[in-house]
């Protein structure tokens, strides 16, 4: 398969035509070989606009949703970013081309190993793979200018908001009543605000479920 042509078609046909105009982001998507971050048996579908299974309950987000979420987060070259649920590291590798540094947090040991291997093989600069519970974030690298959840959540733990720098942003797809919406949270003087930017159907991250009541 001609992955380079597939990658170019993804950017031109799926991404650019869906309101993604951020030049540096488009360049990063065109440069990072997405096929290196999916299981060997699924490389042929690496550039299809759909979620790709990576492990039990874990998926690589579809290109269009990922690109729109990153664009709406407005990453800056001076930013320190935390990617929560980085899986095999694709999203972190893309962000590493847009910001100063990226901490890729993953709870699944096998996925974390894959991410670490791909960063080394592709010479990804500025991205560090770490392993731990997703809902706890990674306080050792805080504060972060940008926190990006690579999957959907019902609730955002306070620990993640605590790790945001003043003026920092947290981008996540929040699911309520079965509907997912991309929500951009901003922290200023320890006050959080948020706004919805678009509807998105994204697979859930483990550890971000809301409390369940009794059902009779």
Short mmCIF file of C-alpha atoms in Angstrom, two decimals:
data_model
loop_
_atom_site.label_atom_id
_atom_site.label_comp_id
_atom_site.label_asym_id
_atom_site.label_seq_id
_atom_site.Cartn_x
_atom_site.Cartn_y
_atom_site.Cartn_z
CA UNK A 1 0.00 0.00 0.00
CA UNK A 2 1.19 3.52 -0.82
CA UNK A 3 0.91 5.01 2.66
CA UNK A 4 2.32 8.38 1.62
CA UNK A 5 -0.44 8.86 -0.94
CA UNK A 6 -3.05 7.62 1.54
CA UNK A 7 -1.76 10.11 4.11
CA UNK A 8 -1.93 12.96 1.61
CA UNK A 9 -5.48 11.97 0.61
CA UNK A 10 -6.49 11.86 4.28
CA UNK A 11 -5.31 15.42 4.79
CA UNK A 12 -6.81 16.79 1.58
CA UNK A 13 -10.09 14.82 1.46
CA UNK A 14 -10.99 14.18 5.12
CA UNK A 15 -9.29 16.91 7.13
CA UNK A 16 -9.01 20.05 5.03
CA UNK A 17 -12.59 19.68 3.77
CA UNK A 18 -13.94 19.57 7.34
CA UNK A 19 -13.06 23.08 8.47
CA UNK A 20 -9.49 22.30 9.53
CA UNK A 21 -7.25 25.11 8.25
CA UNK A 22 -4.43 25.25 10.84
CA UNK A 23 -1.35 25.11 8.58
CA UNK A 24 1.06 23.60 11.12
CA UNK A 25 -1.49 20.96 12.11
CA UNK A 26 -2.10 19.98 8.49
CA UNK A 27 1.65 19.71 7.98
CA UNK A 28 2.02 17.51 11.07
CA UNK A 29 -0.79 15.21 9.93
CA UNK A 30 0.89 14.93 6.54
CA UNK A 31 4.24 14.07 8.14
CA UNK A 32 3.40 11.53 10.87
CA UNK A 33 2.97 7.96 9.53
CA UNK A 34 -0.34 6.96 11.12
CA UNK A 35 0.10 3.36 9.96
CA UNK A 36 2.99 2.95 12.43
CA UNK A 37 0.63 3.47 15.39
CA UNK A 38 -1.98 0.80 14.62
CA UNK A 39 -1.83 -3.01 14.98
CA UNK A 40 -0.06 -4.81 12.14
CA UNK A 41 -3.28 -6.33 10.87
CA UNK A 42 -4.96 -2.95 10.55
CA UNK A 43 -2.38 -0.86 8.69
CA UNK A 44 -4.48 -1.01 5.51
CA UNK A 45 -7.21 0.99 7.29
CA UNK A 46 -4.89 3.49 8.98
CA UNK A 47 -6.15 6.37 6.83
CA UNK A 48 -9.83 5.49 6.73
CA UNK A 49 -12.00 8.03 8.55
CA UNK A 50 -13.02 5.72 11.38
CA UNK A 51 -11.92 4.72 14.87
CA UNK A 52 -9.37 1.88 14.83
CA UNK A 53 -9.31 -0.74 17.63
CA UNK A 54 -5.94 -0.86 19.41
CA UNK A 55 -6.62 -3.01 22.48
CA UNK A 56 -9.56 -4.08 24.62
CA UNK A 57 -11.81 -1.03 24.82
CA UNK A 58 -9.20 1.32 23.35
CA UNK A 59 -9.25 3.01 19.96
CA UNK A 60 -7.28 5.37 17.77
CA UNK A 61 -9.55 8.36 17.22
CA UNK A 62 -10.77 8.98 13.67
CA UNK A 63 -8.60 11.56 11.85
CA UNK A 64 -11.28 14.20 11.34
CA UNK A 65 -12.42 14.31 14.97
CA UNK A 66 -8.84 14.36 16.23
CA UNK A 67 -7.84 17.17 13.88
CA UNK A 68 -10.82 19.35 14.79
CA UNK A 69 -10.22 18.85 18.51
CA UNK A 70 -6.58 19.88 18.17
CA UNK A 71 -7.43 22.91 16.05
CA UNK A 72 -10.06 24.12 18.52
CA UNK A 73 -7.54 23.73 21.38
CA UNK A 74 -5.27 26.26 19.60
CA UNK A 75 -1.89 24.80 20.64
CA UNK A 76 0.97 27.31 20.80
CA UNK A 77 4.68 26.63 20.06
CA UNK A 78 5.58 27.56 23.65
CA UNK A 79 3.02 25.19 25.23
CA UNK A 80 3.67 22.28 27.55
CA UNK A 81 1.00 19.66 26.80
CA UNK A 82 -0.35 16.54 28.47
CA UNK A 83 -2.09 13.92 26.34
CA UNK A 84 -4.32 11.73 28.52
CA UNK A 85 -4.97 8.27 27.09
CA UNK A 86 -2.20 8.57 24.51
CA UNK A 87 -2.45 4.84 23.59
CA UNK A 88 0.20 4.08 20.95
CA UNK A 89 1.29 7.72 20.76
CA UNK A 90 -0.08 8.98 17.45
CA UNK A 91 -1.82 12.05 18.85
CA UNK A 92 1.17 12.92 21.02
CA UNK A 93 3.49 12.63 18.00
CA UNK A 94 1.31 15.05 16.04
CA UNK A 95 1.12 17.51 18.94
CA UNK A 96 4.89 17.33 19.42
CA UNK A 97 5.23 19.17 16.12
CA UNK A 98 2.98 21.98 17.35
CA UNK A 99 4.11 22.61 20.95
CA UNK A 100 7.31 22.80 23.00
CA UNK A 101 6.84 19.54 24.90
CA UNK A 102 4.32 16.70 25.22
CA UNK A 103 3.83 14.25 28.06
CA UNK A 104 1.99 11.19 26.74
CA UNK A 105 0.13 9.47 29.59
CA UNK A 106 -1.09 5.90 29.12
CA UNK A 107 -2.43 3.35 31.61
CA UNK A 108 -2.13 0.24 29.42
CA UNK A 109 1.48 -1.06 29.69
CA UNK A 110 1.49 -2.65 26.22
CA UNK A 111 0.19 0.51 24.55
CA UNK A 112 2.70 2.63 26.47
CA UNK A 113 5.55 0.42 25.24
CA UNK A 114 4.30 0.81 21.67
CA UNK A 115 4.21 4.58 22.07
CA UNK A 116 7.73 4.70 23.49
CA UNK A 117 9.02 2.51 20.65
CA UNK A 118 7.46 4.64 17.93
CA UNK A 119 8.75 7.90 19.41
CA UNK A 120 12.26 6.41 19.29
CA UNK A 121 11.95 4.91 15.81
CA UNK A 122 10.48 8.04 14.25
CA UNK A 123 12.74 10.44 16.11
CA UNK A 124 9.82 12.30 17.68
CA UNK A 125 11.32 15.30 19.49
CA UNK A 126 9.80 16.73 22.65
CA UNK A 127 7.44 13.85 23.48
CA UNK A 128 7.87 11.72 26.61
CA UNK A 129 5.89 8.53 27.24
CA UNK A 130 4.80 7.91 30.84
CA UNK A 131 2.59 5.27 32.41
CA UNK A 132 -0.05 5.66 35.13
CA UNK A 133 -3.77 6.02 35.92
CA UNK A 134 -5.31 8.35 33.37
CA UNK A 135 -7.70 10.05 35.79
CA UNK A 136 -4.78 11.16 37.98
CA UNK A 137 -2.97 13.00 35.23
CA UNK A 138 0.80 13.42 35.58
CA UNK A 139 1.55 15.96 38.29
CA UNK A 140 5.33 15.63 37.88
CA UNK A 141 5.18 17.60 34.65
CA UNK A 142 2.56 20.13 35.73
CA UNK A 143 1.48 22.79 35.18
CA UNK A 144 0.42 22.28 31.57
CA UNK A 145 -0.74 24.90 29.10
CA UNK A 146 -2.80 22.28 27.29
CA UNK A 147 -4.38 19.01 28.45
CA UNK A 148 -5.88 16.90 25.68
CA UNK A 149 -8.05 13.83 26.33
CA UNK A 150 -7.68 11.33 23.52
CA UNK A 151 -11.09 9.81 24.14
CA UNK A 152 -14.47 10.70 25.62
CA UNK A 153 -15.31 11.29 29.29
CA UNK A 154 -18.45 11.69 31.32
CA UNK A 155 -16.64 13.66 34.03
CA UNK A 156 -13.25 15.39 34.27
CA UNK A 157 -11.44 14.67 37.55
CA UNK A 158 -10.37 17.68 39.58
CA UNK A 159 -6.79 16.38 39.45
CA UNK A 160 -6.60 17.30 35.76
CA UNK A 161 -7.93 20.81 36.27
CA UNK A 162 -5.44 21.25 39.13
CA UNK A 163 -2.62 20.48 36.68
CA UNK A 164 -3.61 23.27 34.28
CA UNK A 165 -1.48 26.40 34.23
CA UNK A 166 -3.12 29.80 34.57
CA UNK A 167 -4.54 30.51 31.12
CA UNK A 168 -4.33 26.80 30.33
CA UNK A 169 -6.87 24.85 28.29
CA UNK A 170 -8.32 21.37 28.59
CA UNK A 171 -9.94 19.86 25.51
CA UNK A 172 -12.18 16.82 25.85
CA UNK A 173 -15.25 15.19 24.37
CA UNK A 174 -17.83 15.14 27.17
CA UNK A 175 -20.70 12.66 26.96
CA UNK A 176 -24.04 13.60 28.52
CA UNK A 177 -27.34 11.84 27.85
CA UNK A 178 -25.62 9.74 25.22
CA UNK A 179 -24.41 12.72 23.19
CA UNK A 180 -20.74 13.63 22.87
CA UNK A 181 -19.69 17.27 22.59
CA UNK A 182 -16.21 18.71 22.25
CA UNK A 183 -15.80 21.06 25.21
CA UNK A 184 -12.94 23.52 25.61
CA UNK A 185 -12.25 24.34 29.27
CA UNK A 186 -10.15 27.39 30.15
CA UNK A 187 -8.58 28.21 33.52
CA UNK A 188 -7.93 31.82 34.51
CA UNK A 189 -7.06 32.95 38.03
CA UNK A 190 -8.23 29.51 39.26
CA UNK A 191 -11.65 30.04 37.70
CA UNK A 192 -12.81 27.53 35.09
CA UNK A 193 -14.98 28.37 32.12
CA UNK A 194 -16.05 26.20 29.23
CA UNK A 195 -17.70 26.31 25.85
CA UNK A 196 -19.01 23.67 23.48
CA UNK A 197 -17.46 23.73 20.02
CA UNK A 198 -18.99 20.81 18.08
CA UNK A 199 -20.68 17.44 18.47
CA UNK A 200 -18.35 14.42 18.34
CA UNK A 201 -18.77 10.65 18.62
CA UNK A 202 -15.62 9.36 20.32
CA UNK A 203 -14.95 6.13 22.23
CA UNK A 204 -14.74 6.50 26.01
CA UNK A 205 -11.55 6.50 28.06
CA UNK A 206 -11.48 4.19 31.11
CA UNK A 207 -11.67 5.93 34.47
CA UNK A 208 -13.81 8.90 33.41
CA UNK A 209 -17.26 7.48 34.05
CA UNK A 210 -19.85 9.43 36.02
CA UNK A 211 -21.37 8.08 39.21
CA UNK A 212 -24.19 5.62 38.67
CA UNK A 213 -27.33 5.70 40.77
CA UNK A 214 -29.48 2.73 41.77
CA UNK A 215 -31.83 1.44 39.13
CA UNK A 216 -35.03 -0.28 40.35
#
